mmCIF file of C-alpha atoms in Angstrom:
data_model
loop_
_atom_site.group_PDB
_atom_site.id
_atom_site.type_symbol
_atom_site.label_atom_id
_atom_site.label_comp_id
_atom_site.label_asym_id
_atom_site.label_seq_id
_atom_site.Cartn_x
_atom_site.Cartn_y
_atom_site.Cartn_z
ATOM 1 C CA MET U 291 -11.062 11.982 13.040
ATOM 2 C CA ARG U 292 -8.536 9.450 11.774
ATOM 3 C CA GLY U 293 -6.663 7.044 13.973
ATOM 4 C CA VAL U 294 -7.115 6.572 17.679
ATOM 5 C CA PRO U 295 -3.695 6.762 19.383
ATOM 6 C CA GLN U 296 -3.843 8.940 22.477
ATOM 7 C CA THR U 297 -0.943 7.409 24.392
ATOM 8 C CA LYS U 298 2.661 6.661 23.501
ATOM 9 C CA ASP U 299 2.000 2.925 23.723
ATOM 10 C CA SER U 300 -1.064 3.015 21.479
ATOM 11 C CA PHE U 301 0.797 5.193 18.978
ATOM 12 C CA TRP U 302 3.838 2.907 18.708
ATOM 13 C CA ALA U 303 1.522 -0.136 18.542
ATOM 14 C CA ASN U 304 0.438 1.199 15.124
ATOM 15 C CA THR U 305 3.948 0.840 13.679
ATOM 16 C CA SER U 306 5.872 -2.099 12.265
ATOM 17 C CA LYS U 307 9.645 -2.486 11.766
ATOM 18 C CA LEU U 308 10.855 -3.268 8.234
ATOM 19 C CA ASP U 309 14.129 -4.919 7.206
ATOM 20 C CA ASP U 310 15.380 -1.624 5.732
ATOM 21 C CA GLY U 311 15.224 0.002 9.177
ATOM 22 C CA CYS U 312 12.048 1.971 8.624
ATOM 23 C CA LEU U 313 9.396 1.856 11.328
ATOM 24 C CA VAL U 314 6.285 2.200 9.198
ATOM 25 C CA TRP U 315 2.851 3.446 10.177
ATOM 26 C CA VAL U 316 0.215 0.707 9.774
ATOM 27 C CA GLY U 317 -2.753 2.888 10.746
ATOM 28 C CA ALA U 318 -4.711 5.287 8.540
ATOM 29 C CA ILE U 319 -3.004 6.756 5.468
ATOM 30 C CA GLY U 320 -3.951 10.215 4.157
ATOM 31 C CA LYS U 321 -4.444 11.273 0.543
ATOM 32 C CA HIS U 322 -0.780 12.322 0.162
ATOM 33 C CA GLY U 323 0.543 8.958 1.340
ATOM 34 C CA TYR U 324 1.511 9.945 4.886
ATOM 35 C CA GLY U 325 0.331 8.118 7.985
ATOM 36 C CA VAL U 326 -2.407 10.015 9.819
ATOM 37 C CA THR U 327 -3.360 9.818 13.466
ATOM 38 C CA SER U 328 -5.031 11.890 16.134
ATOM 39 C CA TRP U 329 -3.600 13.316 19.319
ATOM 40 C CA GLY U 330 -5.421 15.520 21.776
ATOM 41 C CA GLY U 331 -8.474 15.638 19.539
ATOM 42 C CA LYS U 332 -6.550 16.903 16.494
ATOM 43 C CA SER U 333 -5.386 15.109 13.374
ATOM 44 C CA TYR U 334 -1.634 14.970 12.629
ATOM 45 C CA ARG U 335 0.692 13.179 10.282
ATOM 46 C CA ALA U 336 2.032 10.141 12.107
ATOM 47 C CA HIS U 337 5.697 10.979 11.513
ATOM 48 C CA ARG U 338 5.124 14.375 13.194
ATOM 49 C CA VAL U 339 3.727 12.658 16.290
ATOM 50 C CA ALA U 340 6.689 10.224 16.226
ATOM 51 C CA ALA U 341 9.105 13.160 16.002
ATOM 52 C CA TRP U 342 7.425 14.862 18.966
ATOM 53 C CA LEU U 343 7.254 11.697 21.092
ATOM 54 C CA SER U 344 10.948 11.022 20.482
ATOM 55 C CA GLY U 345 12.150 14.612 20.996
ATOM 56 C CA VAL U 346 13.026 15.447 17.385
ATOM 57 C CA ILE U 347 10.674 18.449 17.699
ATOM 58 C CA ASP U 348 9.601 20.043 20.963
ATOM 59 C CA ALA U 349 5.878 20.460 20.245
ATOM 60 C CA LEU U 350 3.280 18.968 17.906
ATOM 61 C CA ASN U 351 2.347 22.449 16.733
ATOM 62 C CA SER U 352 6.001 23.397 16.208
ATOM 63 C CA LYS U 353 6.578 25.449 13.079
ATOM 64 C CA HIS U 354 9.370 23.036 12.102
ATOM 65 C CA SER U 355 8.811 20.673 9.220
ATOM 66 C CA VAL U 356 9.541 17.032 10.006
ATOM 67 C CA CYS U 357 11.634 15.583 7.189
ATOM 68 C CA HIS U 358 12.504 11.970 6.326
ATOM 69 C CA SER U 359 16.095 10.957 5.604
ATOM 70 C CA CYS U 360 14.698 7.680 4.196
ATOM 71 C CA ASP U 361 12.107 9.411 1.952
ATOM 72 C CA ASN U 362 9.435 6.949 3.073
ATOM 73 C CA PRO U 363 6.301 8.989 3.910
ATOM 74 C CA ILE U 364 4.892 6.331 6.255
ATOM 75 C CA CYS U 365 8.140 5.949 8.222
ATOM 76 C CA CYS U 366 7.997 6.934 11.896
ATOM 77 C CA GLU U 367 11.508 5.780 12.848
ATOM 78 C CA PRO U 368 12.934 8.639 14.961
ATOM 79 C CA LYS U 369 16.449 7.964 13.559
ATOM 80 C CA HIS U 370 15.048 8.703 10.069
ATOM 81 C CA LEU U 371 13.350 11.979 11.060
ATOM 82 C CA PHE U 372 14.861 15.439 11.358
ATOM 83 C CA ALA U 373 13.509 18.898 12.030
ATOM 84 C CA GLY U 374 13.825 21.582 9.403
ATOM 85 C CA ASP U 375 11.899 24.338 7.709
ATOM 86 C CA GLN U 376 10.028 24.328 4.409
ATOM 87 C CA LYS U 377 13.091 25.626 2.545
ATOM 88 C CA LEU U 378 15.278 22.797 3.879
ATOM 89 C CA ASN U 379 12.561 20.263 3.070
ATOM 90 C CA MET U 380 12.358 21.514 -0.551
ATOM 91 C CA GLN U 381 16.173 21.534 -0.887
ATOM 92 C CA ASP U 382 16.299 17.960 0.409
ATOM 93 C CA LYS U 383 13.610 16.967 -2.094
ATOM 94 C CA PHE U 384 15.503 18.615 -4.969
ATOM 95 C CA ILE U 385 18.894 17.109 -4.018
ATOM 96 C CA LYS U 386 17.356 13.631 -3.855
ATOM 97 C CA GLY U 387 15.719 14.029 -7.265
ATOM 98 C CA ARG U 388 12.130 13.859 -6.013
ATOM 99 C CA THR U 389 11.059 17.100 -7.700
ATOM 100 C CA PRO U 390 8.584 16.405 -10.530
ATOM 101 C CA LYS U 391 10.033 17.263 -13.927
ATOM 102 C CA GLY U 392 8.822 17.384 -17.494
ATOM 103 C CA GLN U 393 5.315 16.159 -18.136
ATOM 104 C CA ASN U 394 5.077 14.925 -14.528
ATOM 105 C CA HIS U 395 5.235 18.473 -13.210
ATOM 106 C CA GLY U 396 1.781 19.676 -12.184
ATOM 107 C CA MET U 397 2.096 22.854 -14.262
ATOM 108 C CA ALA U 398 3.332 21.167 -17.470
ATOM 109 C CA LYS U 399 1.290 21.976 -20.561
ATOM 110 C CA LEU U 400 3.354 19.882 -22.942
ATOM 111 C CA LYS U 401 4.113 16.191 -23.156
ATOM 112 C CA SER U 402 7.609 14.870 -23.849
ATOM 113 C CA HIS U 403 6.759 13.919 -27.433
ATOM 114 C CA GLN U 404 5.420 17.433 -28.101
ATOM 115 C CA VAL U 405 8.714 18.961 -26.944
ATOM 116 C CA LEU U 406 10.570 16.825 -29.486
ATOM 117 C CA GLU U 407 8.065 17.832 -32.171
ATOM 118 C CA ILE U 408 8.548 21.530 -31.326
ATOM 119 C CA ARG U 409 12.316 21.239 -31.596
ATOM 120 C CA ASN U 410 12.055 19.336 -34.876
ATOM 121 C CA LEU U 411 9.564 21.818 -36.363
ATOM 122 C CA TYR U 412 11.732 24.769 -35.427
ATOM 123 C CA ALA U 413 14.845 23.072 -36.815
ATOM 124 C CA THR U 414 13.214 22.870 -40.275
ATOM 125 C CA LYS U 415 13.190 26.713 -40.368
ATOM 126 C CA GLN U 416 9.690 26.519 -41.905
ATOM 127 C CA TYR U 417 7.836 27.577 -38.726
ATOM 128 C CA SER U 418 8.227 30.602 -36.493
ATOM 129 C CA GLN U 419 8.082 30.387 -32.730
ATOM 130 C CA VAL U 420 4.704 32.149 -32.907
ATOM 131 C CA ASP U 421 3.349 29.527 -35.354
ATOM 132 C CA ILE U 422 4.554 26.709 -33.128
ATOM 133 C CA ALA U 423 3.143 28.365 -30.008
ATOM 134 C CA LYS U 424 -0.303 28.626 -31.642
ATOM 135 C CA LYS U 425 -0.168 24.987 -32.773
ATOM 136 C CA TYR U 426 0.568 23.736 -29.224
ATOM 137 C CA GLY U 427 -1.477 26.274 -27.270
ATOM 138 C CA VAL U 428 1.462 27.773 -25.400
ATOM 139 C CA THR U 429 3.201 31.151 -25.432
ATOM 140 C CA LYS U 430 6.012 32.150 -27.783
ATOM 141 C CA HIS U 431 8.224 32.446 -24.697
ATOM 142 C CA ALA U 432 7.436 28.828 -23.734
ATOM 143 C CA VAL U 433 8.507 27.710 -27.221
ATOM 144 C CA TRP U 434 11.687 29.813 -26.967
ATOM 145 C CA ARG U 435 12.503 28.166 -23.613
ATOM 146 C CA VAL U 436 11.993 24.666 -25.106
ATOM 147 C CA ILE U 437 14.112 25.432 -28.175
ATOM 148 C CA HIS U 438 16.933 26.891 -26.095
ATOM 149 C CA ASN U 439 16.880 24.093 -23.497
ATOM 150 C CA LYS U 440 15.873 26.391 -20.659
ATOM 151 C CA THR U 441 13.072 23.958 -19.911
ATOM 152 C CA TRP U 442 12.836 20.329 -20.932
ATOM 153 C CA ASN U 443 16.623 20.051 -21.227
#
């Protein structure tokens, strides 16, 4: 079990105010970069506990997501937290440009330089989309989407 806070005072004692207004978690940090603590024998993300303690959400096990307006995963400042659902959280992420794109996307099979090579090869009119797909180990449809700027635009 990570962290030890079991009271409001011990929880808030594991935070520190920054100049930018964030109240950051200084306790344990989980593998995804969020503060982690325990409450009632269960492990929670620290910002979720902060949201519950400050009334942003009504229960720790609430089905609401707890989102950050500051986009700082270790921030526990109640003024920076808001309740939402997964859809709202993903929309917020997209609007703020935090969605992985290009070769940084977890499902990407091509690197940026390969996309340029594909476009250049196709522009020569010497290679079919099928030939290019075989060369790069992707589908013909993936090549079509690159060539027509449906992906990697």
